[in-house]
Amino acid sequence: MDLTHLKQAIAIDTDVFDDVLTVSMKAAERYIQNAVGTEHLEFYQNNDLYDLAVIQLTDHYFKTRSATTEKGTEVTLYGLSSIILQLKPLYRIYAQKQETSEEL
C-alpha cells in the first residue's frame, strides 16, 4: 500500500502528517504480517483484505497516538480481528501451494 492510497482511504488531504502516517502504516503492516505469516510476503501484494486491515489499523494508530488512556480498558478492533482470522487460512493455503511448486 502506498501513502497516497492510504490518505485517500482515511480522508487526509494534507502532507503535514506524512511522517506519522508512514510510521503508523509500516507498524500496521508489520503487525498484520506477524499475526498471519512472514515467510511469503508476496501474499500481501494486491490483497484487498490485507489492504483493508492495514487501512483500519493505520487509522487507529494515527488517531490514538498517545500511549496513555483515561480508562484501563483495551480497545478491540473487531473488523481487524475478523480480517486477520480470514487471512490466516488463506496465507496457509498460499504457503502450501508455494512449497509444493518449489518441490516440483
N, C-alpha and C. Protein backbone atom coordinates (compact mmCIF):
# COMPACT_ATOMS: atom_id res chain seq x y z
N MET A 1 0.84 -1.17 0.00
CA MET A 1 0.00 0.00 0.00
C MET A 1 0.89 1.23 0.00
N ASP A 2 0.47 2.22 -0.77
CA ASP A 2 1.24 3.45 -0.79
C ASP A 2 0.53 4.54 0.03
N LEU A 3 1.28 5.55 0.38
CA LEU A 3 0.80 6.60 1.25
C LEU A 3 -0.37 7.37 0.63
N THR A 4 -0.33 7.61 -0.67
CA THR A 4 -1.41 8.33 -1.34
C THR A 4 -2.74 7.60 -1.21
N HIS A 5 -2.73 6.29 -1.47
CA HIS A 5 -3.94 5.48 -1.34
C HIS A 5 -4.44 5.48 0.09
N LEU A 6 -3.53 5.35 1.04
CA LEU A 6 -3.90 5.35 2.45
C LEU A 6 -4.57 6.68 2.83
N LYS A 7 -3.98 7.79 2.41
CA LYS A 7 -4.53 9.10 2.75
C LYS A 7 -5.91 9.29 2.15
N GLN A 8 -6.14 8.78 0.96
CA GLN A 8 -7.47 8.85 0.36
C GLN A 8 -8.46 8.02 1.18
N ALA A 9 -8.03 6.85 1.61
CA ALA A 9 -8.91 5.94 2.34
C ALA A 9 -9.34 6.49 3.69
N ILE A 10 -8.44 7.24 4.35
CA ILE A 10 -8.80 7.77 5.67
C ILE A 10 -9.07 9.28 5.63
N ALA A 11 -9.24 9.80 4.42
CA ALA A 11 -9.66 11.18 4.18
C ALA A 11 -8.74 12.22 4.82
N ILE A 12 -7.46 12.12 4.48
CA ILE A 12 -6.49 13.13 4.90
C ILE A 12 -5.96 13.80 3.64
N ASP A 13 -6.12 15.11 3.56
CA ASP A 13 -5.74 15.81 2.33
C ASP A 13 -4.60 16.81 2.54
N THR A 14 -3.78 16.56 3.54
CA THR A 14 -2.63 17.41 3.80
C THR A 14 -1.38 16.54 3.90
N ASP A 15 -0.23 17.16 3.70
CA ASP A 15 1.04 16.44 3.81
C ASP A 15 1.68 16.60 5.18
N VAL A 16 1.04 17.35 6.06
CA VAL A 16 1.60 17.66 7.37
C VAL A 16 1.90 16.40 8.18
N PHE A 17 1.05 15.39 8.06
CA PHE A 17 1.18 14.19 8.89
C PHE A 17 1.83 13.01 8.16
N ASP A 18 2.45 13.25 7.03
CA ASP A 18 3.01 12.15 6.23
C ASP A 18 3.98 11.27 7.01
N ASP A 19 4.83 11.88 7.82
CA ASP A 19 5.80 11.10 8.60
C ASP A 19 5.10 10.18 9.59
N VAL A 20 4.14 10.72 10.31
CA VAL A 20 3.40 9.93 11.30
C VAL A 20 2.59 8.84 10.60
N LEU A 21 1.95 9.19 9.49
CA LEU A 21 1.17 8.20 8.74
C LEU A 21 2.06 7.07 8.21
N THR A 22 3.24 7.42 7.73
CA THR A 22 4.15 6.40 7.20
C THR A 22 4.58 5.44 8.31
N VAL A 23 4.94 5.97 9.47
CA VAL A 23 5.32 5.12 10.60
C VAL A 23 4.14 4.25 11.03
N SER A 24 2.96 4.85 11.11
CA SER A 24 1.76 4.10 11.51
C SER A 24 1.44 3.00 10.50
N MET A 25 1.58 3.30 9.22
CA MET A 25 1.29 2.32 8.18
C MET A 25 2.30 1.17 8.22
N LYS A 26 3.57 1.48 8.38
CA LYS A 26 4.58 0.42 8.46
C LYS A 26 4.36 -0.46 9.69
N ALA A 27 3.99 0.15 10.80
CA ALA A 27 3.71 -0.62 12.02
C ALA A 27 2.49 -1.51 11.82
N ALA A 28 1.47 -0.98 11.16
CA ALA A 28 0.26 -1.76 10.90
C ALA A 28 0.57 -2.94 9.98
N GLU A 29 1.35 -2.70 8.93
CA GLU A 29 1.73 -3.78 8.02
C GLU A 29 2.49 -4.86 8.77
N ARG A 30 3.45 -4.47 9.58
CA ARG A 30 4.25 -5.43 10.34
C ARG A 30 3.38 -6.21 11.32
N TYR A 31 2.48 -5.54 12.00
CA TYR A 31 1.60 -6.19 12.97
C TYR A 31 0.77 -7.28 12.28
N ILE A 32 0.17 -6.93 11.16
CA ILE A 32 -0.69 -7.89 10.45
C ILE A 32 0.13 -9.03 9.88
N GLN A 33 1.27 -8.73 9.30
CA GLN A 33 2.13 -9.78 8.76
C GLN A 33 2.60 -10.72 9.86
N ASN A 34 2.96 -10.19 11.00
CA ASN A 34 3.38 -11.03 12.13
C ASN A 34 2.23 -11.90 12.63
N ALA A 35 1.01 -11.39 12.56
CA ALA A 35 -0.15 -12.16 13.01
C ALA A 35 -0.52 -13.26 12.03
N VAL A 36 -0.22 -13.06 10.74
CA VAL A 36 -0.65 -14.00 9.70
C VAL A 36 0.49 -14.89 9.24
N GLY A 37 1.63 -14.31 8.88
CA GLY A 37 2.78 -15.07 8.40
C GLY A 37 3.76 -14.16 7.69
N THR A 38 5.05 -14.48 7.81
CA THR A 38 6.08 -13.59 7.26
C THR A 38 7.00 -14.25 6.23
N GLU A 39 6.81 -15.51 5.94
CA GLU A 39 7.71 -16.18 5.01
C GLU A 39 7.40 -15.87 3.55
N HIS A 40 6.15 -15.56 3.24
CA HIS A 40 5.73 -15.32 1.86
C HIS A 40 5.10 -13.92 1.77
N LEU A 41 5.94 -12.91 1.78
CA LEU A 41 5.45 -11.53 1.78
C LEU A 41 4.71 -11.17 0.49
N GLU A 42 4.95 -11.91 -0.58
CA GLU A 42 4.25 -11.66 -1.84
C GLU A 42 2.75 -11.94 -1.70
N PHE A 43 2.35 -12.71 -0.71
CA PHE A 43 0.94 -12.99 -0.44
C PHE A 43 0.16 -11.70 -0.21
N TYR A 44 0.80 -10.68 0.31
CA TYR A 44 0.14 -9.45 0.68
C TYR A 44 -0.01 -8.47 -0.48
N GLN A 45 0.66 -8.73 -1.59
CA GLN A 45 0.56 -7.84 -2.75
C GLN A 45 -0.79 -8.03 -3.42
N ASN A 46 -1.44 -6.94 -3.75
CA ASN A 46 -2.75 -6.95 -4.42
C ASN A 46 -3.77 -7.78 -3.65
N ASN A 47 -3.74 -7.68 -2.33
CA ASN A 47 -4.64 -8.43 -1.46
C ASN A 47 -5.58 -7.43 -0.77
N ASP A 48 -6.82 -7.39 -1.24
CA ASP A 48 -7.77 -6.40 -0.74
C ASP A 48 -8.05 -6.53 0.75
N LEU A 49 -8.14 -7.76 1.26
CA LEU A 49 -8.37 -7.95 2.69
C LEU A 49 -7.21 -7.39 3.50
N TYR A 50 -6.00 -7.68 3.06
CA TYR A 50 -4.82 -7.15 3.74
C TYR A 50 -4.81 -5.62 3.70
N ASP A 51 -5.08 -5.06 2.53
CA ASP A 51 -5.09 -3.60 2.40
C ASP A 51 -6.13 -2.97 3.34
N LEU A 52 -7.31 -3.58 3.42
CA LEU A 52 -8.35 -3.06 4.31
C LEU A 52 -7.89 -3.12 5.77
N ALA A 53 -7.25 -4.22 6.16
CA ALA A 53 -6.75 -4.34 7.53
C ALA A 53 -5.68 -3.29 7.81
N VAL A 54 -4.81 -3.05 6.85
CA VAL A 54 -3.77 -2.03 7.02
C VAL A 54 -4.40 -0.65 7.17
N ILE A 55 -5.40 -0.36 6.36
CA ILE A 55 -6.09 0.93 6.45
C ILE A 55 -6.72 1.09 7.83
N GLN A 56 -7.44 0.07 8.28
CA GLN A 56 -8.12 0.16 9.57
C GLN A 56 -7.13 0.34 10.73
N LEU A 57 -6.08 -0.46 10.73
CA LEU A 57 -5.13 -0.39 11.83
C LEU A 57 -4.31 0.90 11.78
N THR A 58 -3.94 1.33 10.59
CA THR A 58 -3.20 2.59 10.47
C THR A 58 -4.05 3.75 10.95
N ASP A 59 -5.31 3.76 10.57
CA ASP A 59 -6.22 4.81 11.02
C ASP A 59 -6.32 4.81 12.54
N HIS A 60 -6.42 3.63 13.13
CA HIS A 60 -6.48 3.52 14.59
C HIS A 60 -5.18 4.04 15.22
N TYR A 61 -4.04 3.59 14.71
CA TYR A 61 -2.76 4.06 15.25
C TYR A 61 -2.63 5.58 15.12
N PHE A 62 -3.04 6.11 13.97
CA PHE A 62 -2.91 7.55 13.71
C PHE A 62 -3.79 8.35 14.65
N LYS A 63 -5.00 7.89 14.88
CA LYS A 63 -5.96 8.65 15.70
C LYS A 63 -5.74 8.46 17.20
N THR A 64 -5.01 7.43 17.59
CA THR A 64 -4.75 7.18 19.02
C THR A 64 -3.24 7.11 19.25
N ARG A 65 -2.57 8.20 18.95
CA ARG A 65 -1.11 8.24 19.04
C ARG A 65 -0.58 8.29 20.46
N SER A 66 -1.40 8.62 21.39
CA SER A 66 -0.95 8.70 22.77
C SER A 66 -0.87 7.30 23.39
N ALA A 67 0.13 7.09 24.21
CA ALA A 67 0.29 5.80 24.88
C ALA A 67 -0.46 5.77 26.20
N THR A 68 -1.15 6.83 26.51
CA THR A 68 -1.88 6.89 27.78
C THR A 68 -3.38 6.83 27.52
N THR A 69 -4.11 6.48 28.55
CA THR A 69 -5.56 6.41 28.46
C THR A 69 -6.17 6.79 29.79
N GLU A 70 -7.38 7.27 29.75
CA GLU A 70 -8.07 7.61 30.99
C GLU A 70 -8.65 6.37 31.64
N LYS A 71 -8.91 5.36 30.87
CA LYS A 71 -9.51 4.13 31.38
C LYS A 71 -8.50 2.99 31.27
N GLY A 72 -8.71 1.97 32.04
CA GLY A 72 -7.84 0.80 31.98
C GLY A 72 -8.38 -0.26 31.04
N THR A 73 -9.12 0.16 30.01
CA THR A 73 -9.72 -0.80 29.09
C THR A 73 -8.87 -0.95 27.84
N GLU A 74 -9.02 -2.08 27.20
CA GLU A 74 -8.29 -2.35 25.97
C GLU A 74 -9.26 -2.30 24.80
N VAL A 75 -8.90 -1.58 23.76
CA VAL A 75 -9.75 -1.46 22.58
C VAL A 75 -9.55 -2.68 21.70
N THR A 76 -10.66 -3.27 21.29
CA THR A 76 -10.60 -4.40 20.37
C THR A 76 -11.13 -3.94 19.02
N LEU A 77 -10.34 -4.07 18.01
CA LEU A 77 -10.75 -3.69 16.67
C LEU A 77 -11.39 -4.90 16.01
N TYR A 78 -12.71 -4.99 16.12
CA TYR A 78 -13.42 -6.19 15.65
C TYR A 78 -13.24 -6.43 14.16
N GLY A 79 -13.31 -5.38 13.37
CA GLY A 79 -13.11 -5.56 11.93
C GLY A 79 -11.73 -6.11 11.62
N LEU A 80 -10.73 -5.63 12.31
CA LEU A 80 -9.36 -6.08 12.09
C LEU A 80 -9.20 -7.54 12.50
N SER A 81 -9.75 -7.89 13.64
CA SER A 81 -9.63 -9.28 14.12
C SER A 81 -10.27 -10.25 13.14
N SER A 82 -11.42 -9.91 12.62
CA SER A 82 -12.09 -10.82 11.69
C SER A 82 -11.32 -10.93 10.38
N ILE A 83 -10.72 -9.85 9.93
CA ILE A 83 -9.92 -9.91 8.70
C ILE A 83 -8.69 -10.78 8.91
N ILE A 84 -8.01 -10.62 10.04
CA ILE A 84 -6.83 -11.45 10.33
C ILE A 84 -7.24 -12.92 10.38
N LEU A 85 -8.38 -13.21 10.98
CA LEU A 85 -8.85 -14.60 11.03
C LEU A 85 -9.15 -15.15 9.64
N GLN A 86 -9.53 -14.31 8.71
CA GLN A 86 -9.74 -14.74 7.33
C GLN A 86 -8.42 -14.88 6.58
N LEU A 87 -7.47 -14.00 6.87
CA LEU A 87 -6.19 -14.03 6.16
C LEU A 87 -5.34 -15.24 6.55
N LYS A 88 -5.42 -15.68 7.80
CA LYS A 88 -4.56 -16.77 8.27
C LYS A 88 -4.72 -18.05 7.44
N PRO A 89 -5.93 -18.59 7.23
CA PRO A 89 -6.02 -19.80 6.41
C PRO A 89 -5.68 -19.54 4.95
N LEU A 90 -6.00 -18.36 4.44
CA LEU A 90 -5.64 -18.04 3.06
C LEU A 90 -4.13 -18.02 2.90
N TYR A 91 -3.44 -17.49 3.90
CA TYR A 91 -1.97 -17.47 3.88
C TYR A 91 -1.43 -18.89 3.90
N ARG A 92 -1.98 -19.74 4.76
CA ARG A 92 -1.51 -21.14 4.84
C ARG A 92 -1.69 -21.86 3.52
N ILE A 93 -2.83 -21.66 2.89
CA ILE A 93 -3.08 -22.28 1.57
C ILE A 93 -2.08 -21.76 0.56
N TYR A 94 -1.84 -20.46 0.56
CA TYR A 94 -0.87 -19.86 -0.35
C TYR A 94 0.52 -20.44 -0.11
N ALA A 95 0.92 -20.53 1.16
CA ALA A 95 2.25 -21.04 1.51
C ALA A 95 2.39 -22.50 1.07
N GLN A 96 1.36 -23.30 1.26
CA GLN A 96 1.41 -24.71 0.84
C GLN A 96 1.57 -24.82 -0.67
N LYS A 97 0.86 -23.99 -1.42
CA LYS A 97 0.98 -24.01 -2.88
C LYS A 97 2.40 -23.62 -3.30
N GLN A 98 2.96 -22.63 -2.63
CA GLN A 98 4.32 -22.19 -2.96
C GLN A 98 5.34 -23.30 -2.67
N GLU A 99 5.18 -23.95 -1.54
CA GLU A 99 6.11 -25.01 -1.17
C GLU A 99 5.96 -26.22 -2.09
N THR A 100 4.74 -26.53 -2.51
CA THR A 100 4.51 -27.64 -3.42
C THR A 100 5.11 -27.35 -4.78
N SER A 101 4.97 -26.13 -5.28
CA SER A 101 5.52 -25.79 -6.59
C SER A 101 7.04 -25.76 -6.56
N GLU A 102 7.65 -25.46 -5.41
CA GLU A 102 9.11 -25.46 -5.30
C GLU A 102 9.66 -26.88 -5.30
N GLU A 103 8.86 -27.84 -4.83
CA GLU A 103 9.30 -29.22 -4.79
C GLU A 103 9.32 -29.87 -6.16
N LEU A 104 8.50 -29.34 -7.09
CA LEU A 104 8.41 -29.94 -8.42
C LEU A 104 9.56 -29.60 -9.29
